């Protein structure tokens, strides 16, 4: 069942969000939100966005993080490389984490979070500059999720990329 957009909000992480109540079933993702996310926001190491239901705005249903990163152009596959500048490092936006509460998985909330992340990354690229979006999938199932949304798997890894040009085309269709 697809969520009704009007019922949800994706906002920057606040102190009032009940982070310690969140559980997605992956210890590293849970621990990050419980213990590290607030510090990263204060230090501006990561931007953290949470998905909430408007009826319970402090209850976290899911989250993702964004930060700047760079890749050597040689690791970028040809399919994603043709529109990249020829610099020693390619500017990129990293979706460092993306998680949905265990009791809400299978309801397309991950796709909702990813769409929001893509929109925000594209908007920030106009100001900061970013040629692509990068994700490091935790496992093959996560890699398949990103691949189903157009990301290109880098050889011999669980790192995937999506050129910002492709993101712009995807956003223009919505």
GROMACS .gro file of C-alpha atoms in nm, residues 30-138:
model
  109
   30UNK     CA    1   1.951   0.215   1.475
   31UNK     CA    2   2.260   0.303   1.679
   32UNK     CA    3   2.346   0.588   1.445
   33UNK     CA    4   2.007   0.753   1.490
   34UNK     CA    5   2.000   0.687   1.865
   35UNK     CA    6   2.353   0.802   1.949
   36UNK     CA    7   2.529   0.987   1.666
   37UNK     CA    8   2.279   1.171   1.445
   38UNK     CA    9   2.226   1.466   1.678
   39UNK     CA   10   2.600   1.522   1.713
   40UNK     CA   11   2.650   1.501   1.337
   41UNK     CA   12   2.379   1.763   1.282
   42UNK     CA   13   2.533   1.998   1.541
   43UNK     CA   14   2.879   1.951   1.386
   44UNK     CA   15   2.737   1.983   1.033
   45UNK     CA   16   2.895   1.649   0.944
   46UNK     CA   17   2.566   1.515   0.804
   47UNK     CA   18   2.222   1.654   0.737
   48UNK     CA   19   1.966   1.415   0.886
   49UNK     CA   20   1.606   1.411   0.767
   50UNK     CA   21   1.328   1.214   0.934
   51UNK     CA   22   0.995   1.088   0.806
   52UNK     CA   23   0.708   1.138   1.049
   53UNK     CA   24   0.333   1.096   1.046
   54UNK     CA   25   0.154   1.429   1.086
   55UNK     CA   26  -0.060   1.275   1.361
   56UNK     CA   27   0.255   1.196   1.566
   57UNK     CA   28   0.522   1.444   1.449
   58UNK     CA   29   0.790   1.335   1.698
   59UNK     CA   30   0.767   0.963   1.616
   60UNK     CA   31   1.034   0.871   1.357
   61UNK     CA   32   0.914   0.635   1.082
   62UNK     CA   33   1.234   0.654   0.881
   63UNK     CA   34   1.536   0.868   0.812
   64UNK     CA   35   1.822   0.940   0.574
   65UNK     CA   36   2.144   1.137   0.581
   66UNK     CA   37   2.311   1.357   0.321
   67UNK     CA   38   2.665   1.492   0.305
   68UNK     CA   39   2.922   1.599   0.051
   69UNK     CA   40   3.179   1.353  -0.080
   70UNK     CA   41   3.407   1.304  -0.379
   71UNK     CA   42   3.511   1.009  -0.595
   72UNK     CA   43   3.807   0.953  -0.824
   73UNK     CA   44   3.665   0.958  -1.179
   74UNK     CA   45   3.824   0.621  -1.259
   75UNK     CA   46   3.583   0.437  -1.027
   76UNK     CA   47   3.276   0.580  -1.200
   77UNK     CA   48   3.136   0.345  -1.466
   78UNK     CA   49   3.124   0.464  -1.827
   79UNK     CA   50   2.743   0.485  -1.816
   80UNK     CA   51   2.769   0.753  -1.547
   81UNK     CA   52   3.096   0.915  -1.654
   82UNK     CA   53   3.015   1.076  -1.988
   83UNK     CA   54   2.880   1.403  -1.843
   84UNK     CA   55   3.136   1.442  -1.563
   85UNK     CA   56   3.396   1.718  -1.548
   86UNK     CA   57   3.757   1.610  -1.587
   87UNK     CA   58   3.883   1.686  -1.236
   88UNK     CA   59   4.102   1.475  -1.006
   89UNK     CA   60   3.794   1.418  -0.786
   90UNK     CA   61   3.428   1.419  -0.886
   91UNK     CA   62   3.203   1.610  -0.647
   92UNK     CA   63   2.910   1.406  -0.520
   93UNK     CA   64   2.637   1.391  -0.259
   94UNK     CA   65   2.639   1.087  -0.033
   95UNK     CA   66   2.321   0.931   0.098
   96UNK     CA   67   2.505   0.784   0.394
   97UNK     CA   68   2.213   0.607   0.556
   98UNK     CA   69   1.851   0.537   0.474
   99UNK     CA   70   1.626   0.335   0.704
  100UNK     CA   71   1.257   0.266   0.765
  101UNK     CA   72   1.110   0.153   1.096
  102UNK     CA   73   1.069  -0.223   1.105
  103UNK     CA   74   0.693  -0.206   1.160
  104UNK     CA   75   0.653   0.020   0.854
  105UNK     CA   76   0.870  -0.169   0.605
  106UNK     CA   77   0.703  -0.283   0.284
  107UNK     CA   78   0.485   0.031   0.266
  108UNK     CA   79   0.705   0.217   0.011
  109UNK     CA   80   0.835   0.458   0.275
  110UNK     CA   81   1.192   0.385   0.162
  111UNK     CA   82   1.100   0.508  -0.186
  112UNK     CA   83   0.942   0.819  -0.032
  113UNK     CA   84   1.261   0.889   0.164
  114UNK     CA   85   1.478   0.828  -0.142
  115UNK     CA   86   1.268   1.060  -0.360
  116UNK     CA   87   1.300   1.334  -0.099
  117UNK     CA   88   1.677   1.278  -0.076
  118UNK     CA   89   1.709   1.304  -0.455
  119UNK     CA   90   1.510   1.629  -0.461
  120UNK     CA   91   1.719   1.781  -0.182
  121UNK     CA   92   2.047   1.666  -0.339
  122UNK     CA   93   1.950   1.815  -0.674
  123UNK     CA   94   1.850   2.146  -0.513
  124UNK     CA   95   2.175   2.168  -0.318
  125UNK     CA   96   2.380   2.081  -0.627
  126UNK     CA   97   2.273   2.410  -0.782
  127UNK     CA   98   2.437   2.591  -0.490
  128UNK     CA   99   2.729   2.372  -0.387
  129UNK     CA  100   2.798   2.165  -0.697
  130UNK     CA  101   2.757   1.789  -0.713
  131UNK     CA  102   2.786   1.569  -1.020
  132UNK     CA  103   2.623   1.257  -0.878
  133UNK     CA  104   2.464   1.086  -0.584
  134UNK     CA  105   2.650   0.802  -0.415
  135UNK     CA  106   2.518   0.529  -0.184
  136UNK     CA  107   2.701   0.250  -0.004
  137UNK     CA  108   2.450  -0.032   0.025
  138UNK     CA  109   2.477  -0.248   0.336
   0.00000   0.00000   0.00000
